[in-house]
Coordinates of C-alpha atoms in Angstrom, one line a residue:
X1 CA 6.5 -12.4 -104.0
X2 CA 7.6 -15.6 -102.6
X3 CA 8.1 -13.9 -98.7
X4 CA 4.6 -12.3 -98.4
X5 CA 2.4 -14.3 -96.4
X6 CA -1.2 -14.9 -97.3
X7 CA -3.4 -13.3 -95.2
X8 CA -6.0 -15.8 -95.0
X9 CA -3.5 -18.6 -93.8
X10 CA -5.4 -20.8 -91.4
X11 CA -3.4 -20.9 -87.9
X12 CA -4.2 -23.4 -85.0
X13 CA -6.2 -22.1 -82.6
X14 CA -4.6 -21.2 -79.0
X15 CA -5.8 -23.8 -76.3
X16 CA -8.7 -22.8 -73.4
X17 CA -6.3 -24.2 -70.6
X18 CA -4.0 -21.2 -71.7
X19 CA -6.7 -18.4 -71.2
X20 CA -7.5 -19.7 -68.2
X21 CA -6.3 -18.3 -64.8
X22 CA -3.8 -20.5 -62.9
X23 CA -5.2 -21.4 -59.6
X24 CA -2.0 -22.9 -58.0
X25 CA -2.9 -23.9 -54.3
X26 CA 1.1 -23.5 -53.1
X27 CA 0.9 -19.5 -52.2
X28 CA -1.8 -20.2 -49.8
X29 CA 0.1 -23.1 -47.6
X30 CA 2.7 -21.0 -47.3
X31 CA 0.9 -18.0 -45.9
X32 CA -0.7 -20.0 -43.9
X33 CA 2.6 -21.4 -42.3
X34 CA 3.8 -18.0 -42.1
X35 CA 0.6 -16.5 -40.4
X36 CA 1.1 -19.7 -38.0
X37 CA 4.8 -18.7 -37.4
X38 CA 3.8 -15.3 -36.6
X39 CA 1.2 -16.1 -34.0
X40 CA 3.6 -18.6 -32.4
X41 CA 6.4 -15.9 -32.2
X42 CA 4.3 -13.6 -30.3
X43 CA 2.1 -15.9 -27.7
X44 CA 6.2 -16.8 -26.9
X45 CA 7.1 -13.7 -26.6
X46 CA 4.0 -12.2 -24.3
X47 CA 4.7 -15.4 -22.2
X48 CA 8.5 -14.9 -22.0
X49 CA 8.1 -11.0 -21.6
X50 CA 5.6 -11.2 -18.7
X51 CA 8.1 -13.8 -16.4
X52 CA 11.0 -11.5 -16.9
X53 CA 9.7 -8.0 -15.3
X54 CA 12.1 -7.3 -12.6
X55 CA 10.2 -8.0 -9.2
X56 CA 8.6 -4.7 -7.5
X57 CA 10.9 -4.2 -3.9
X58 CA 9.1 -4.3 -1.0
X59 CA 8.3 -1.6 0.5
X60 CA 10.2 -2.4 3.5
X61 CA 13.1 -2.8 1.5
X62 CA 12.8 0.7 -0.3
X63 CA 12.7 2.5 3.4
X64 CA 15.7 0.3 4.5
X65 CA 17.8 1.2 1.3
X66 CA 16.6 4.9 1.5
X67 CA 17.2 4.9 5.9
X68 CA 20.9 3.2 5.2
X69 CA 21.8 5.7 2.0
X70 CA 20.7 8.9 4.2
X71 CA 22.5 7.7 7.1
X72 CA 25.6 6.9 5.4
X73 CA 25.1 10.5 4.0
X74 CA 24.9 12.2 7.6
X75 CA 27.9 10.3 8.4
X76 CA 30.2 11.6 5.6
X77 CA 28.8 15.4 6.1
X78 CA 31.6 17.7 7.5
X79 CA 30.7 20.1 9.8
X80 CA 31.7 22.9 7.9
X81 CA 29.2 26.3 9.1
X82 CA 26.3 26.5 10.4
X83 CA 24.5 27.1 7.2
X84 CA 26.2 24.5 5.2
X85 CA 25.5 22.0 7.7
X86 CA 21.5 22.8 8.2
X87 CA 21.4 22.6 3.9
X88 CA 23.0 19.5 3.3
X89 CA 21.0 17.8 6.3
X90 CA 17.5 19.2 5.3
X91 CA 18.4 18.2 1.7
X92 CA 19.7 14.6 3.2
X93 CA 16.5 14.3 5.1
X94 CA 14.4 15.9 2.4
X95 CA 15.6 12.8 0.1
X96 CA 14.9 10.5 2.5
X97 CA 11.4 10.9 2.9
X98 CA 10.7 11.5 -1.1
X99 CA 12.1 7.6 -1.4
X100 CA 10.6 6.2 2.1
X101 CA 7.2 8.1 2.2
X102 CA 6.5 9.1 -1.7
X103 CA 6.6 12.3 -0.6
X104 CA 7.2 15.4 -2.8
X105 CA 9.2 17.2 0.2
X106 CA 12.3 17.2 -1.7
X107 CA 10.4 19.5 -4.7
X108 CA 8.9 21.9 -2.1
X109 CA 10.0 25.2 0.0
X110 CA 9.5 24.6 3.5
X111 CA 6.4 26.8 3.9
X112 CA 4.8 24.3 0.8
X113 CA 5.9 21.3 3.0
X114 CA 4.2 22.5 6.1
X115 CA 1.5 23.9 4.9
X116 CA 0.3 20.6 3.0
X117 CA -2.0 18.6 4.6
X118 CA -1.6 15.4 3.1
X119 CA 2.4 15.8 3.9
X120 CA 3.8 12.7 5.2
X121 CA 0.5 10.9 5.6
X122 CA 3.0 7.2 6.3
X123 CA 3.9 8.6 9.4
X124 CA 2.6 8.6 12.8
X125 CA 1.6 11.9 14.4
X126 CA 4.4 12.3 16.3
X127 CA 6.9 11.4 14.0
X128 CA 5.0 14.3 12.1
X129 CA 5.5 16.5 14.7
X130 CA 9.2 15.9 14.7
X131 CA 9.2 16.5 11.3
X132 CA 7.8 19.5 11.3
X133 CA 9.6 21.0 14.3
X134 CA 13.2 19.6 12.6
X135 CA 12.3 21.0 9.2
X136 CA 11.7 24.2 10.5
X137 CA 14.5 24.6 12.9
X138 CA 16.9 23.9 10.0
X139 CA 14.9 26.6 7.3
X140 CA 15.6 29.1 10.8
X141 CA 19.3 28.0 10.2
X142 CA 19.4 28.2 6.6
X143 CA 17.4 31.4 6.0
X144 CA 18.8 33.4 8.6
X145 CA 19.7 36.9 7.9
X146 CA 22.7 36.6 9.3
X147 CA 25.5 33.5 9.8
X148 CA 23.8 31.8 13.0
X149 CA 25.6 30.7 16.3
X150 CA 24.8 27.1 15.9
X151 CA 27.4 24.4 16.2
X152 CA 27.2 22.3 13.0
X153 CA 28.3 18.9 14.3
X154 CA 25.0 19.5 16.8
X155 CA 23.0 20.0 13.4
X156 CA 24.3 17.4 12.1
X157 CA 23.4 14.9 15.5
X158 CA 19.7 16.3 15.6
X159 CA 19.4 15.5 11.8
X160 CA 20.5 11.9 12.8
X161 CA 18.0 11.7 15.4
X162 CA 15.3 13.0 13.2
X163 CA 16.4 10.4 10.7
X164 CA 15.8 7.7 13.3
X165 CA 12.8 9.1 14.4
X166 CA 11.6 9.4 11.0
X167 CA 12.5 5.8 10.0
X168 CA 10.7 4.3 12.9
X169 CA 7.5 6.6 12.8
X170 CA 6.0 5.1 9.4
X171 CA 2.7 3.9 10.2
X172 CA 2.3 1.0 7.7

């Protein structure tokens, strides 16, 4: 029986510092530098984002882009018929004044166009007027039962005049 142990062998006793906890201070400076990091990464980044939104145009610049694109459009239009001529130009136009005015023209039927009374509020009463007359004239052309006797390259002149008139008429 020389391997059995005795089982009242007196052992050393474990020591207190074992049992308890570790309180290391290292995980909390490093949080802290992390928490630190974090904060710094996104005050940079809010101050950097802000400086780099594109500059709003002016809204002179948006009617002069718009005026130049519809006119550059006008000019490339064939004559073609009658009809062709008075759809392309009232779309043109239509275009025009949904990027110069903000208007929703170019999302309406004519009768929604001219029977809204906020339509084309930018523009002076007269250029309104003009408007209104132009827009009709060409749903006349466009609807028309039949193919109308209209000469298309004339269409296409009183759609540039309109344009002009248009362009200079905003009130603001």
């Amino acid at each position: 029986m020389e391997g059995e142990p005795n089982g009242f062998e007196l052992m050393e006793p474990a020591s207190p510092e074992a049992l308890v906890p570790d309180h290391a201070l290292w995980p909390w400076p490093a949080a802290a530098i992390a928490i630190a990091t974090l904060l710094l990464l996104v005050v940079a980044w809010r101050l950097f984002a802000g400086k780099r939104k594109p500059a709003r145009a002016s809204l002179h610049a948006l009617r002069e882009a718009a005026f130049h694109k519809a006119q550059t459009a006008l000019e490339n239009t064939g004559p073609g018929t009658c009809r062709e001529a008075a759809v392309i130009t009232s779309l043109i136009l239509r275009e025009y004044l949904s990027a110069a005015a903000n208007d929703p023209a170019l999302f309406e039927t004519h009768e929604e166009f001219v029977s809204r009374r906020d339509s084309l509020q930018a523009l002076t009463p007269e250029a309104r007027n003009a408007a209104e007359a132009g827009f009709t004239r060409l749903a006349s052309l466009k609807y028309a039962p039949g193919i109308p006797e209209a000469d298309p390259s004339r269409i296409i002149a009183d759609a540039r005049a309109l344009l002009e008139t248009l362009h200079r008429g905003f009130a603001t």
